[in-house]
C-alpha cells in the first residue's frame, strides 16, 4: 500500500477516527490535508503529523468546500484520496420528543456535509487523475435507533450518497465506498453511554452483543479505510464495508 506522492483529504481529522486514519495514511507515504472546525485544538494532531496541511472549515458550508479544495490543490496537490468522515452523534432523545432543530442539526453535518464533500472533491479527484473516496457511515446506517433517529437516518443516507457518487464519479476513475464502524473506543461512544443514563450498563450490554467481545479501536477502522483508499482495493466500488466485531452480521 505505497501512497508515496498521493494526497489524502480527511475531514473530522482531529477526531479519534480521523486522527488514527491520517496517521496510518501518512505512515504509508500520503501527504495529509486535514479539515476540522474553526477553533479546533490541533496540538496533538500537529505533533503527530507536522507535515500535514491544516484547514479550519465547516463541512456544512458550500463556500468552505470551495476553499478546502483550492487550498488542497495549491498547498499539497491532488487530491487523490478523500476520507469524508466528519460527523456528529446528536442527542439521545426518544423519537416522539426529538426536536426538529436537533434532527436538522444532525442531518446538516452528516448528510449535507457528506453531500457537499462529494460534490466538490469528487470532480477534483477526477481532475487529478483519479483515486478513491471513503464516506463514514456507521452500523447505525444499517439499523434504526429509537432514541437516535437523526443519527440513524443520516447514516442510512450516507449509503445513498455513496452509491450515487459512485455512479457519478466511477466512470471518471474515482471509486466510492462507505465504511460502517460499530462501537469504537472514543469520545462519541462515551457520550452515547453517558446520554443513555445507563453508563457502564449500556457499555456492558453492547459488549455482550459484539461477537468479538469488546469495543473496536480507531486504528482498526483506519486499516479498513486505508485499504479502501489504496490501489489494492482497485475493484472495490459502490459498496459498504463493516468494521464492527460481528455486531450486526450484515
Ligand atoms: N466513535 C464511534 O464509535 C463511531 C461509530 C460509528 C461511526 N462513527 C462515525 O465516525 C466518524 C468520526 O467519529 P469519531 O468517533 O472520530 O468522532 P469525533 O467526535 O472524535 O470526531 C468527529 C470530528 O468531526 C468534526 N466535525 C463535527 N462537525 C463538523 C463540521 N460541521 N465541520 C467540520 N468538522 C466537523 C469534529 O470537530 C470532530 O473532530 C463520524 O462520522 C461518526 O459518526 C463513529
Coordinates of C-alpha atoms and ligand atoms in Angstrom, one line a residue:
X1 CA 0.0 0.0 0.0
X2 CA 2.6 2.6 -1.1
X3 CA 0.9 6.0 -1.0
X4 CA 4.0 8.0 -1.8
X5 CA 3.2 11.1 -3.8
X6 CA -0.5 10.8 -3.0
X7 CA -2.6 13.5 -1.3
X8 CA -5.3 12.5 1.2
X9 CA -8.0 14.9 2.3
X10 CA -9.5 14.0 5.6
X11 CA -12.5 15.7 7.3
X12 CA -13.2 15.4 11.0
X13 CA -9.4 14.9 11.0
X14 CA -8.9 16.0 14.7
X15 CA -11.4 13.4 15.9
X16 CA -10.5 9.9 17.1
X17 CA -11.1 8.1 13.8
X18 CA -9.9 11.0 11.6
X19 CA -6.6 11.2 13.5
X20 CA -5.9 7.4 13.5
X21 CA -6.6 7.3 9.8
X22 CA -4.5 10.3 9.0
X23 CA -1.6 8.8 10.9
X24 CA -1.9 5.5 9.1
X25 CA -2.2 7.1 5.6
X26 CA 0.8 9.3 6.4
X27 CA 2.8 6.3 7.5
X28 CA 2.2 4.8 4.1
X29 CA 3.6 7.9 2.4
X30 CA 0.5 10.1 1.8
X31 CA 0.5 13.9 2.3
X32 CA -2.4 14.7 4.6
X33 CA -4.7 17.7 4.2
X34 CA -6.7 17.8 7.4
X35 CA -10.0 19.6 7.8
X36 CA -11.8 20.3 11.1
X37 CA -14.0 23.0 12.6
X38 CA -12.7 26.5 13.3
X39 CA -11.3 26.6 16.9
X40 CA -10.1 23.0 16.8
X41 CA -7.2 22.2 19.1
X42 CA -4.7 20.8 16.6
X43 CA -1.8 20.4 19.0
X44 CA -1.9 16.6 19.3
X45 CA -2.6 16.2 15.6
X46 CA 0.2 18.6 14.6
X47 CA 2.7 16.9 16.9
X48 CA 2.0 13.5 15.3
X49 CA 1.7 14.9 11.7
X50 CA 3.9 18.0 11.4
X51 CA 3.8 17.9 7.6
X52 CA 0.0 18.0 7.4
X53 CA -1.8 20.9 5.8
X54 CA -4.4 22.1 8.4
X55 CA -7.6 23.7 7.2
X56 CA -10.3 25.0 9.5
X57 CA -13.7 24.8 7.9
X58 CA -17.3 23.8 8.4
X59 CA -18.4 20.9 6.1
X60 CA -22.0 22.2 6.1
X61 CA -20.9 25.4 4.2
X62 CA -20.5 25.2 0.5
X63 CA -18.2 28.2 0.4
X64 CA -15.9 26.4 2.8
X65 CA -15.7 23.4 0.4
X66 CA -14.6 25.7 -2.4
X67 CA -11.8 26.9 -0.1
X68 CA -10.9 23.4 1.1
X69 CA -10.4 22.1 -2.5
X70 CA -8.5 25.2 -3.7
X71 CA -6.2 25.2 -0.6
X72 CA -5.6 21.5 -1.0
X73 CA -4.6 21.8 -4.7
X74 CA -2.5 24.9 -4.1
X75 CA -0.6 23.7 -0.9
X76 CA -0.4 19.9 -1.4
X77 CA -1.7 19.0 -4.9
X78 CA -4.1 16.2 -5.7
X79 CA -6.4 15.3 -4.1
X80 CA -6.2 11.5 -4.8
X81 CA -7.9 10.2 -1.7
X82 CA -10.8 11.6 0.3
X83 CA -11.9 10.4 3.8
X84 CA -15.3 12.1 4.1
X85 CA -15.6 11.4 7.8
X86 CA -16.8 14.4 9.8
X87 CA -19.9 13.6 11.8
X88 CA -21.8 14.2 15.0
X89 CA -23.9 11.8 17.1
X90 CA -26.6 14.2 18.1
X91 CA -28.6 14.0 21.3
X92 CA -30.2 10.8 22.6
X93 CA -33.9 11.7 22.9
X94 CA -37.0 9.4 22.4
X95 CA -38.4 9.6 18.8
X96 CA -41.6 11.4 19.7
X97 CA -39.7 14.1 21.7
X98 CA -36.9 14.7 19.2
X99 CA -36.9 18.5 18.4
X100 CA -37.0 19.2 14.7
X101 CA -34.0 21.5 15.2
X102 CA -31.9 18.7 16.7
X103 CA -32.9 16.3 13.8
X104 CA -31.9 19.0 11.3
X105 CA -28.6 19.7 13.1
X106 CA -27.5 16.1 12.7
X107 CA -28.8 15.9 9.1
X108 CA -26.9 19.1 8.3
X109 CA -23.5 17.7 9.3
X110 CA -23.9 14.0 8.5
X111 CA -25.9 14.3 5.2
X112 CA -25.4 17.8 3.8
X113 CA -21.7 17.9 4.8
X114 CA -21.1 14.5 3.2
X115 CA -23.0 15.5 0.1
X116 CA -21.1 18.8 -0.3
X117 CA -17.8 16.9 0.2
X118 CA -18.6 14.5 -2.6
X119 CA -19.9 17.3 -4.9
X120 CA -16.7 19.3 -4.6
X121 CA -14.0 16.7 -4.0
X122 CA -15.3 14.0 -6.5
X123 CA -14.5 16.2 -9.6
X124 CA -11.2 17.4 -8.0
X125 CA -10.0 13.8 -7.7
X126 CA -11.1 13.0 -11.3
X127 CA -9.2 16.1 -12.4
X128 CA -6.1 14.9 -10.5
X129 CA -6.1 11.7 -12.4
X130 CA -8.5 9.5 -10.3
X131 CA -8.4 7.9 -6.9
X132 CA -10.8 6.9 -4.2
X133 CA -13.3 8.2 -1.6
X134 CA -14.5 6.6 1.6
X135 CA -17.6 8.0 3.4
X136 CA -18.0 7.3 7.1
X137 CA -21.4 5.8 7.9
X138 CA -22.0 3.5 10.9
X139 CA -23.7 0.3 11.9
X140 CA -26.4 2.9 12.7
X141 CA -26.7 3.3 8.9
X142 CA -28.0 -0.3 8.8
X143 CA -30.2 -0.3 11.9
X144 CA -32.8 2.0 13.4
X145 CA -32.3 3.9 16.6
X146 CA -35.4 4.7 18.7
X147 CA -33.7 7.5 20.5
X148 CA -31.2 8.5 17.8
X149 CA -33.5 8.9 14.8
X150 CA -31.4 11.8 13.3
X151 CA -28.1 9.9 13.6
X152 CA -29.6 6.6 12.2
X153 CA -31.4 8.4 9.4
X154 CA -28.3 10.4 8.5
X155 CA -26.1 7.3 8.4
X156 CA -28.6 5.5 6.2
X157 CA -28.4 8.5 3.8
X158 CA -24.6 8.1 3.6
X159 CA -25.2 4.8 1.7
X160 CA -27.4 6.6 -0.8
X161 CA -24.9 9.3 -1.2
X162 CA -22.1 6.8 -1.7
X163 CA -23.9 4.8 -4.3
X164 CA -25.0 7.9 -6.2
X165 CA -21.5 9.4 -6.1
X166 CA -20.1 6.0 -7.2
X167 CA -22.3 6.2 -10.3
X168 CA -21.4 9.8 -10.9
X169 CA -17.6 9.6 -10.5
X170 CA -16.8 6.0 -11.1
X171 CA -16.6 6.4 -14.9
X172 CA -14.0 9.2 -14.2
X173 CA -11.7 6.9 -12.3
X174 CA -13.0 7.6 -8.7
X175 CA -14.0 4.7 -6.5
X176 CA -16.5 5.4 -3.8
X177 CA -17.4 3.2 -0.8
X178 CA -18.8 3.6 2.7
X179 CA -17.4 2.2 6.0
X180 CA -19.6 1.2 8.9
X181 CA -17.9 1.2 12.2
X182 CA -19.6 -0.4 15.2
X183 CA -18.8 0.7 18.8
X184 CA -15.3 2.2 18.8
X185 CA -13.4 3.3 21.9
X186 CA -14.0 7.0 21.6
X187 CA -15.4 10.3 22.9
X188 CA -18.5 9.6 20.8
X189 CA -19.3 6.2 22.4
X190 CA -18.6 7.6 25.9
X191 CA -21.1 10.5 25.1
X192 CA -23.7 8.0 24.0
X193 CA -23.1 5.8 27.1
X194 CA -23.5 8.9 29.3
X195 CA -26.6 10.1 27.5
X196 CA -28.3 6.7 27.9
X197 CA -28.3 7.3 31.6
X198 CA -27.0 3.7 32.0
X199 CA -23.3 4.4 31.5
X200 CA -21.4 1.1 32.1
X201 CA -24.5 -0.9 31.9
X202 CA -25.0 0.3 28.3
X203 CA -21.4 -0.5 27.5
X204 CA -21.7 -4.0 29.0
X205 CA -24.9 -4.6 27.1
X206 CA -23.2 -3.5 23.8
X207 CA -20.2 -5.7 24.5
X208 CA -22.4 -8.7 25.2
X209 CA -23.9 -8.2 21.7
X210 CA -20.5 -7.9 20.0
X211 CA -19.1 -11.3 18.9
X212 CA -15.5 -10.0 19.3
X213 CA -16.4 -9.3 23.0
X214 CA -15.0 -5.7 23.0
X215 CA -15.3 -2.3 21.5
X216 CA -13.1 -1.6 18.5
X217 CA -10.1 0.7 18.3
X218 CA -10.0 3.7 15.9
X219 CA -6.8 2.1 14.4
X220 CA -8.9 -0.9 13.3
X221 CA -11.3 1.4 11.4
X222 CA -8.2 3.2 9.9
X223 CA -6.9 -0.1 8.5
X224 CA -10.1 -0.7 6.5
X225 CA -10.3 2.9 5.3
X226 CA -6.6 2.8 4.2
X227 CA -7.2 -0.4 2.3
X228 CA -10.3 1.0 0.5
X229 CA -8.4 4.2 -0.4
X230 CA -5.4 2.3 -1.7
X231 CA -4.9 0.9 -5.2
X232 CA -5.0 -2.6 -3.6
X233 CA -8.8 -2.1 -3.5
X234 CA -9.0 -1.4 -7.2
X235 CA -12.2 -3.5 -7.7
X236 CA -14.0 -2.4 -4.5
X237 CA -16.5 0.2 -5.6
X238 CA -20.1 1.4 -4.8
X239 CA -20.2 -0.9 -1.8
X240 CA -20.3 -0.8 2.0
X241 CA -17.9 -2.3 4.5
X242 CA -18.4 -3.1 8.1
X243 CA -15.9 -3.0 10.9
X244 CA -18.0 -3.9 13.9
X245 CA -16.5 -7.0 15.5
X246 CA -19.6 -9.0 14.4
X247 CA -22.2 -6.8 16.0
X248 CA -24.6 -6.6 13.0
X249 CA -23.7 -9.7 10.9
X250 CA -24.9 -7.7 7.8
Ligands
LIG1 N1 -16.9 6.5 17.5 C1 -17.7 5.6 17.1 O1 -17.9 4.6 17.8 C2 -18.3 5.6 15.7 C3 -19.0 4.5 15.3 C4 -19.6 4.5 14.0 C5 -19.4 5.7 13.2 N2 -18.7 6.7 13.7 C6 -18.5 7.9 12.8 O2 -17.1 8.1 12.6 C7 -16.9 9.5 12.3 C8 -15.8 10.0 13.2 O3 -16.2 9.8 14.5 P1 -15.3 9.9 15.8 O4 -15.6 8.8 16.7 O5 -13.9 10.1 15.3 O6 -15.9 11.3 16.4 P2 -15.1 12.6 16.9 O7 -16.2 13.4 17.6 O8 -13.9 12.2 17.7 O9 -14.6 13.3 15.6 C9 -15.5 13.9 14.7 C10 -14.8 15.2 14.2 O10 -15.7 15.8 13.2 C11 -15.6 17.2 13.5 N3 -16.8 17.9 13.0 C12 -18.0 17.9 13.5 N4 -18.8 18.7 12.8 C13 -18.1 19.3 11.8 C14 -18.3 20.3 10.8 N5 -19.5 20.8 10.7 N6 -17.3 20.6 10.0 C15 -16.1 20.1 10.2 N7 -15.8 19.2 11.1 C16 -16.8 18.8 11.9 C17 -15.4 17.3 15.0 O11 -14.9 18.6 15.3 C18 -14.6 16.2 15.3 O12 -13.2 16.5 15.3 C19 -18.3 10.2 12.4 O13 -18.9 10.4 11.2 C20 -19.1 9.2 13.3 O14 -20.4 9.3 13.1 C21 -18.1 6.7 14.9

